[in-house]
């Protein structure tokens, strides 16, 4: 796992107005020339491949004035537009992949702008000159802990895709009695409003009386899944913290509002875990910072 820790519990693009559709750019017959639009933009952190493909199907992406198809490839000098706005795709065509481990506190939301004016996680991260950070999954406002962010949309999509069945581990403090029969039921499966769900693992950690700490593991990213599973048994979750996402563990000494950037060696491990060829992406410069840092950058 990376980094190591004892895992102790914590002490949009607008749609353009309807107009005449331009001609379509067919997929290039020369498979060795250029790269597909969705791959280039995802790598640059514009959005995930799946979202970019949806934009293309909706006619929101053009290359040299013609509608792009899913197989359309970008070549040097191509004029790319999304919703009629020019995108300088070449500046992030081969940018190095960066991955941050952010320790999200309770009270922050995982969004770029919040209409209610609540603090958002992206204001705590270093600014990118040529792309944007993409959050790998979400944590609700009342959940703290590990949140991965990256500028590589392709990597983010693989780490979030349901087919990958990536384990998410949480430290949970609950209020209420938890008999063994309840734990078995939660591991076997409980019918929620959006279907059957379960914990893959439940481990008691510590606690006496009404408050107890457990570690639980799930392989789904459904909204508020951990809370809803406990609440289905009339058990109240008083604190919830994600401590692991796949092979990545929240560093024990990483404080709330702080982030840690993975080194190239750690990135190699993450790429291997995601099944993504590392050689397809350039490495970070030798002088790139690799230590834990706190606050807004």
Coordinates of C-alpha atoms in Angstrom, one line a residue:
X1 CA 0.0 0.0 0.0
X2 CA 1.1 3.6 -0.3
X3 CA 1.7 5.6 1.7
X4 CA 2.1 3.5 4.9
X5 CA -0.1 4.2 7.9
X6 CA -1.4 2.4 11.0
X7 CA -4.9 3.4 10.0
X8 CA -5.9 4.6 13.4
X9 CA -9.3 6.3 13.7
X10 CA -9.1 10.1 13.8
X11 CA -8.6 11.6 17.3
X12 CA -20.2 22.8 -17.3
X13 CA -20.1 23.5 -20.4
X14 CA -23.4 25.3 -21.6
X15 CA -25.1 23.8 -24.6
X16 CA -24.9 26.2 -27.6
X17 CA -28.1 27.6 -29.1
X18 CA -29.6 25.4 -31.8
X19 CA -28.1 26.2 -35.2
X20 CA -27.2 24.5 -38.5
X21 CA -25.0 21.5 -37.8
X22 CA -21.7 21.5 -39.5
X23 CA -20.5 18.6 -41.5
X24 CA -19.1 15.6 -39.6
X25 CA -15.4 14.7 -39.4
X26 CA -15.2 11.0 -40.1
X27 CA -12.8 8.8 -38.1
X28 CA -9.3 8.9 -39.6
X29 CA -8.4 5.8 -41.6
X30 CA -4.7 6.2 -40.6
X31 CA -4.7 4.7 -37.1
X32 CA -1.1 5.6 -36.5
X33 CA -1.6 9.4 -37.0
X34 CA -2.7 11.6 -34.0
X35 CA -4.7 10.6 -30.9
X36 CA -8.4 10.4 -30.3
X37 CA -10.0 13.5 -29.0
X38 CA -11.4 11.9 -25.9
X39 CA -8.0 10.5 -24.9
X40 CA -6.1 13.8 -25.3
X41 CA -8.7 15.8 -23.4
X42 CA -9.1 13.2 -20.6
X43 CA -5.4 13.1 -20.1
X44 CA -5.4 16.9 -19.9
X45 CA -8.0 16.8 -17.1
X46 CA -10.7 18.5 -19.2
X47 CA -13.2 15.7 -18.3
X48 CA -13.4 11.9 -18.3
X49 CA -13.4 10.0 -21.5
X50 CA -17.0 9.0 -21.1
X51 CA -18.1 12.6 -20.6
X52 CA -16.1 13.9 -23.6
X53 CA -17.7 11.1 -25.7
X54 CA -21.1 12.3 -24.6
X55 CA -20.3 15.8 -25.7
X56 CA -19.2 14.5 -29.1
X57 CA -22.4 12.5 -29.5
X58 CA -24.4 15.7 -28.6
X59 CA -22.5 17.6 -31.3
X60 CA -20.7 19.9 -29.0
X61 CA -17.2 19.2 -30.2
X62 CA -15.8 20.4 -33.6
X63 CA -12.4 20.0 -35.3
X64 CA -11.5 22.6 -37.9
X65 CA -15.2 23.6 -38.1
X66 CA -16.6 20.1 -38.6
X67 CA -18.4 17.9 -36.1
X68 CA -16.1 15.3 -34.4
X69 CA -16.9 11.6 -34.2
X70 CA -15.7 9.2 -31.5
X71 CA -12.9 8.0 -33.7
X72 CA -11.7 11.5 -34.8
X73 CA -8.0 12.1 -34.1
X74 CA -6.2 15.3 -33.3
X75 CA -3.1 16.3 -35.2
X76 CA -0.7 19.2 -34.7
X77 CA -2.4 22.4 -35.8
X78 CA -6.0 21.2 -35.6
X79 CA -8.5 23.8 -34.4
X80 CA -10.6 22.2 -31.6
X81 CA -13.8 23.8 -30.2
X82 CA -16.1 22.7 -27.4
X83 CA -19.5 24.5 -27.4
X84 CA -18.0 27.0 -29.8
X85 CA -15.1 27.9 -27.6
X86 CA -11.5 27.3 -28.8
X87 CA -9.5 24.7 -26.7
X88 CA -5.7 24.9 -26.9
X89 CA -5.4 21.2 -26.6
X90 CA -1.7 21.0 -27.6
X91 CA -0.5 22.7 -24.5
X92 CA -1.6 19.8 -22.3
X93 CA -1.2 17.1 -24.9
X94 CA 1.8 15.5 -23.1
X95 CA 1.6 16.9 -19.6
X96 CA 2.9 14.8 -16.7
X97 CA 0.4 13.0 -14.6
X98 CA 0.0 14.3 -11.1
X99 CA -2.0 12.7 -8.2
X100 CA -2.6 14.3 -4.9
X101 CA -3.9 12.7 -1.7
X102 CA -6.1 15.3 0.0
X103 CA -7.3 15.1 3.6
X104 CA -10.8 16.5 3.3
X105 CA -12.3 17.8 6.5
X106 CA -15.9 17.8 7.5
X107 CA -17.7 20.9 6.1
X108 CA -16.0 21.0 2.7
X109 CA -17.8 19.9 -0.5
X110 CA -16.4 18.2 -3.5
X111 CA -17.5 20.5 -6.2
X112 CA -15.9 23.5 -8.1
X113 CA -18.6 26.0 -7.1
X114 CA -21.2 25.8 -4.4
X115 CA -24.4 27.9 -4.7
X116 CA -24.7 27.9 -0.9
X117 CA -21.2 29.4 -0.5
X118 CA -19.8 26.5 1.4
X119 CA -16.0 25.9 1.2
X120 CA -14.9 23.6 -1.7
X121 CA -12.0 21.3 -1.8
X122 CA -10.5 22.7 -5.0
X123 CA -9.5 26.0 -3.4
X124 CA -7.1 24.1 -1.1
X125 CA -5.2 22.6 -4.1
X126 CA -2.3 24.0 -6.1
X127 CA -3.3 25.7 -9.3
X128 CA -2.7 24.0 -12.6
X129 CA -1.6 26.2 -15.6
X130 CA -2.9 23.9 -18.4
X131 CA -5.5 21.6 -17.0
X132 CA -7.8 21.1 -14.0
X133 CA -8.0 18.7 -11.0
X134 CA -10.4 15.9 -11.2
X135 CA -11.7 14.3 -8.0
X136 CA -11.7 10.5 -8.0
X137 CA -15.1 9.9 -6.5
X138 CA -16.7 12.1 -3.9
X139 CA -17.1 12.4 -0.1
X140 CA -20.2 14.1 1.2
X141 CA -20.0 17.2 3.3
X142 CA -20.1 15.3 6.6
X143 CA -17.5 12.7 5.7
X144 CA -13.8 13.4 6.1
X145 CA -10.6 11.6 5.0
X146 CA -8.8 10.5 1.9
X147 CA -9.8 12.0 -1.5
X148 CA -7.7 11.4 -4.6
X149 CA -7.4 14.2 -7.2
X150 CA -5.5 14.0 -10.5
X151 CA -5.0 16.0 -13.7
X152 CA -5.3 12.7 -15.7
X153 CA -8.9 12.1 -16.7
X154 CA -8.2 8.7 -18.1
X155 CA -6.7 7.5 -14.8
X156 CA -9.5 9.1 -12.8
X157 CA -12.1 7.3 -15.0
X158 CA -10.5 3.9 -14.5
X159 CA -10.2 4.4 -10.7
X160 CA -13.9 5.3 -10.5
X161 CA -15.4 2.9 -13.0
X162 CA -17.8 0.4 -11.4
X163 CA -16.3 -2.6 -13.2
X164 CA -13.0 -2.1 -11.4
X165 CA -14.6 -2.9 -8.0
X166 CA -12.1 -0.8 -6.1
X167 CA -12.2 -1.2 -2.3
X168 CA -12.9 1.9 -0.2
X169 CA -12.2 1.5 3.5
X170 CA -13.7 3.7 6.2
X171 CA -13.3 4.3 9.9
X172 CA -16.8 4.6 11.4
X173 CA -17.9 5.7 14.9
X174 CA -21.4 4.6 15.6
X175 CA -23.9 5.1 18.3
X176 CA -25.9 2.1 19.2
X177 CA -25.6 -1.6 19.9
X178 CA -24.2 -3.9 17.2
X179 CA -24.9 -7.6 17.8
X180 CA -23.1 -10.1 15.7
X181 CA -26.3 -11.0 13.8
X182 CA -26.5 -7.3 12.6
X183 CA -22.9 -7.5 11.2
X184 CA -23.6 -10.7 9.4
X185 CA -26.8 -9.1 7.9
X186 CA -24.8 -6.1 6.7
X187 CA -22.2 -8.4 5.1
X188 CA -24.9 -10.6 3.4
X189 CA -26.7 -7.6 2.0
X190 CA -29.5 -5.1 2.8
X191 CA -32.1 -3.8 0.4
X192 CA -31.8 0.0 0.1
X193 CA -33.9 2.4 -2.0
X194 CA -31.5 2.0 -4.9
X195 CA -30.9 -1.7 -4.6
X196 CA -29.1 -4.4 -2.6
X197 CA -25.9 -3.3 -0.9
X198 CA -23.5 -4.7 1.6
X199 CA -20.2 -4.3 3.4
X200 CA -17.4 -6.6 2.1
X201 CA -15.8 -6.5 5.5
X202 CA -16.7 -5.2 9.0
X203 CA -14.0 -5.1 11.8
X204 CA -14.5 -3.9 15.3
X205 CA -11.7 -1.6 16.4
X206 CA -12.4 -0.1 19.8
X207 CA -14.9 1.5 22.1
X208 CA -17.0 0.8 25.1
X209 CA -20.6 1.8 26.0
X210 CA -22.7 3.6 23.3
X211 CA -19.8 4.7 21.0
X212 CA -17.8 2.2 19.1
X213 CA -15.3 2.3 16.2
X214 CA -15.5 -0.1 13.2
X215 CA -13.6 -0.4 10.0
X216 CA -15.8 -1.2 7.0
X217 CA -14.9 -1.9 3.4
X218 CA -17.2 -1.4 0.3
X219 CA -16.5 -1.8 -3.4
X220 CA -19.2 0.6 -4.6
X221 CA -19.2 4.4 -4.9
X222 CA -23.0 4.9 -4.3
X223 CA -24.0 8.1 -2.6
X224 CA -23.8 7.9 1.2
X225 CA -23.6 4.1 1.0
X226 CA -21.8 3.5 4.3
X227 CA -24.1 5.7 6.3
X228 CA -27.2 4.3 4.7
X229 CA -26.2 0.7 5.4
X230 CA -25.7 1.4 9.1
X231 CA -28.9 3.6 9.3
X232 CA -30.9 0.7 7.7
X233 CA -30.2 -1.1 11.1
X234 CA -31.3 1.9 13.2
X235 CA -27.6 2.6 14.0
X236 CA -26.5 6.3 14.0
X237 CA -23.1 7.2 12.4
X238 CA -21.6 10.0 14.5
X239 CA -18.3 10.1 12.5
X240 CA -17.1 8.8 9.2
X241 CA -13.7 8.9 7.7
X242 CA -12.3 7.3 4.5
X243 CA -8.8 5.9 5.2
X244 CA -8.1 3.9 2.0
X245 CA -9.0 4.0 -1.7
X246 CA -7.7 0.9 -3.5
X247 CA -3.9 0.6 -2.8
X248 CA -3.7 4.3 -1.5
X249 CA -3.9 4.8 2.2
X250 CA -4.4 8.1 4.0
X251 CA -1.0 9.0 5.6
X252 CA -1.3 9.0 9.4
X253 CA 0.4 12.4 9.8
X254 CA -1.4 14.2 7.0
X255 CA -3.6 16.8 8.6
X256 CA -7.0 18.0 7.4
X257 CA -6.8 20.7 4.6
X258 CA -3.4 19.2 3.6
X259 CA -2.3 17.2 0.6
X260 CA 0.5 14.8 -0.4
X261 CA 1.7 14.4 -4.0
X262 CA 2.6 10.9 -5.1
X263 CA 6.1 10.3 -6.3
X264 CA 6.9 8.7 -9.7
X265 CA 7.5 5.4 -8.0
X266 CA 4.2 5.6 -6.2
X267 CA 2.5 6.6 -9.5
X268 CA 4.0 3.5 -11.1
X269 CA 2.2 1.4 -8.5
X270 CA -1.1 3.2 -9.0
X271 CA -0.9 3.0 -12.8
X272 CA -0.3 -0.8 -12.5
X273 CA -3.2 -1.2 -10.2
X274 CA -5.5 0.7 -12.6
X275 CA -4.2 -1.3 -15.6
X276 CA -3.0 1.8 -17.4
X277 CA 0.4 1.7 -19.3
X278 CA 2.7 4.0 -17.5
X279 CA 4.9 4.5 -20.5
X280 CA 2.0 6.3 -22.3
X281 CA 2.4 9.3 -19.9
X282 CA 5.5 11.5 -19.3
X283 CA 7.2 11.5 -16.0
X284 CA 7.4 14.5 -13.7
X285 CA 10.4 16.8 -13.9
X286 CA 13.3 15.8 -11.6
X287 CA 12.7 18.9 -9.4
X288 CA 9.0 18.3 -9.0
X289 CA 7.9 18.6 -5.3
X290 CA 7.0 15.3 -3.7
X291 CA 6.4 16.0 0.0
X292 CA 3.4 16.6 2.1
X293 CA 2.1 20.2 2.0
X294 CA -0.7 22.1 3.8
X295 CA -3.2 24.7 2.8
X296 CA -4.0 26.6 -0.3
X297 CA -1.3 26.6 -3.0

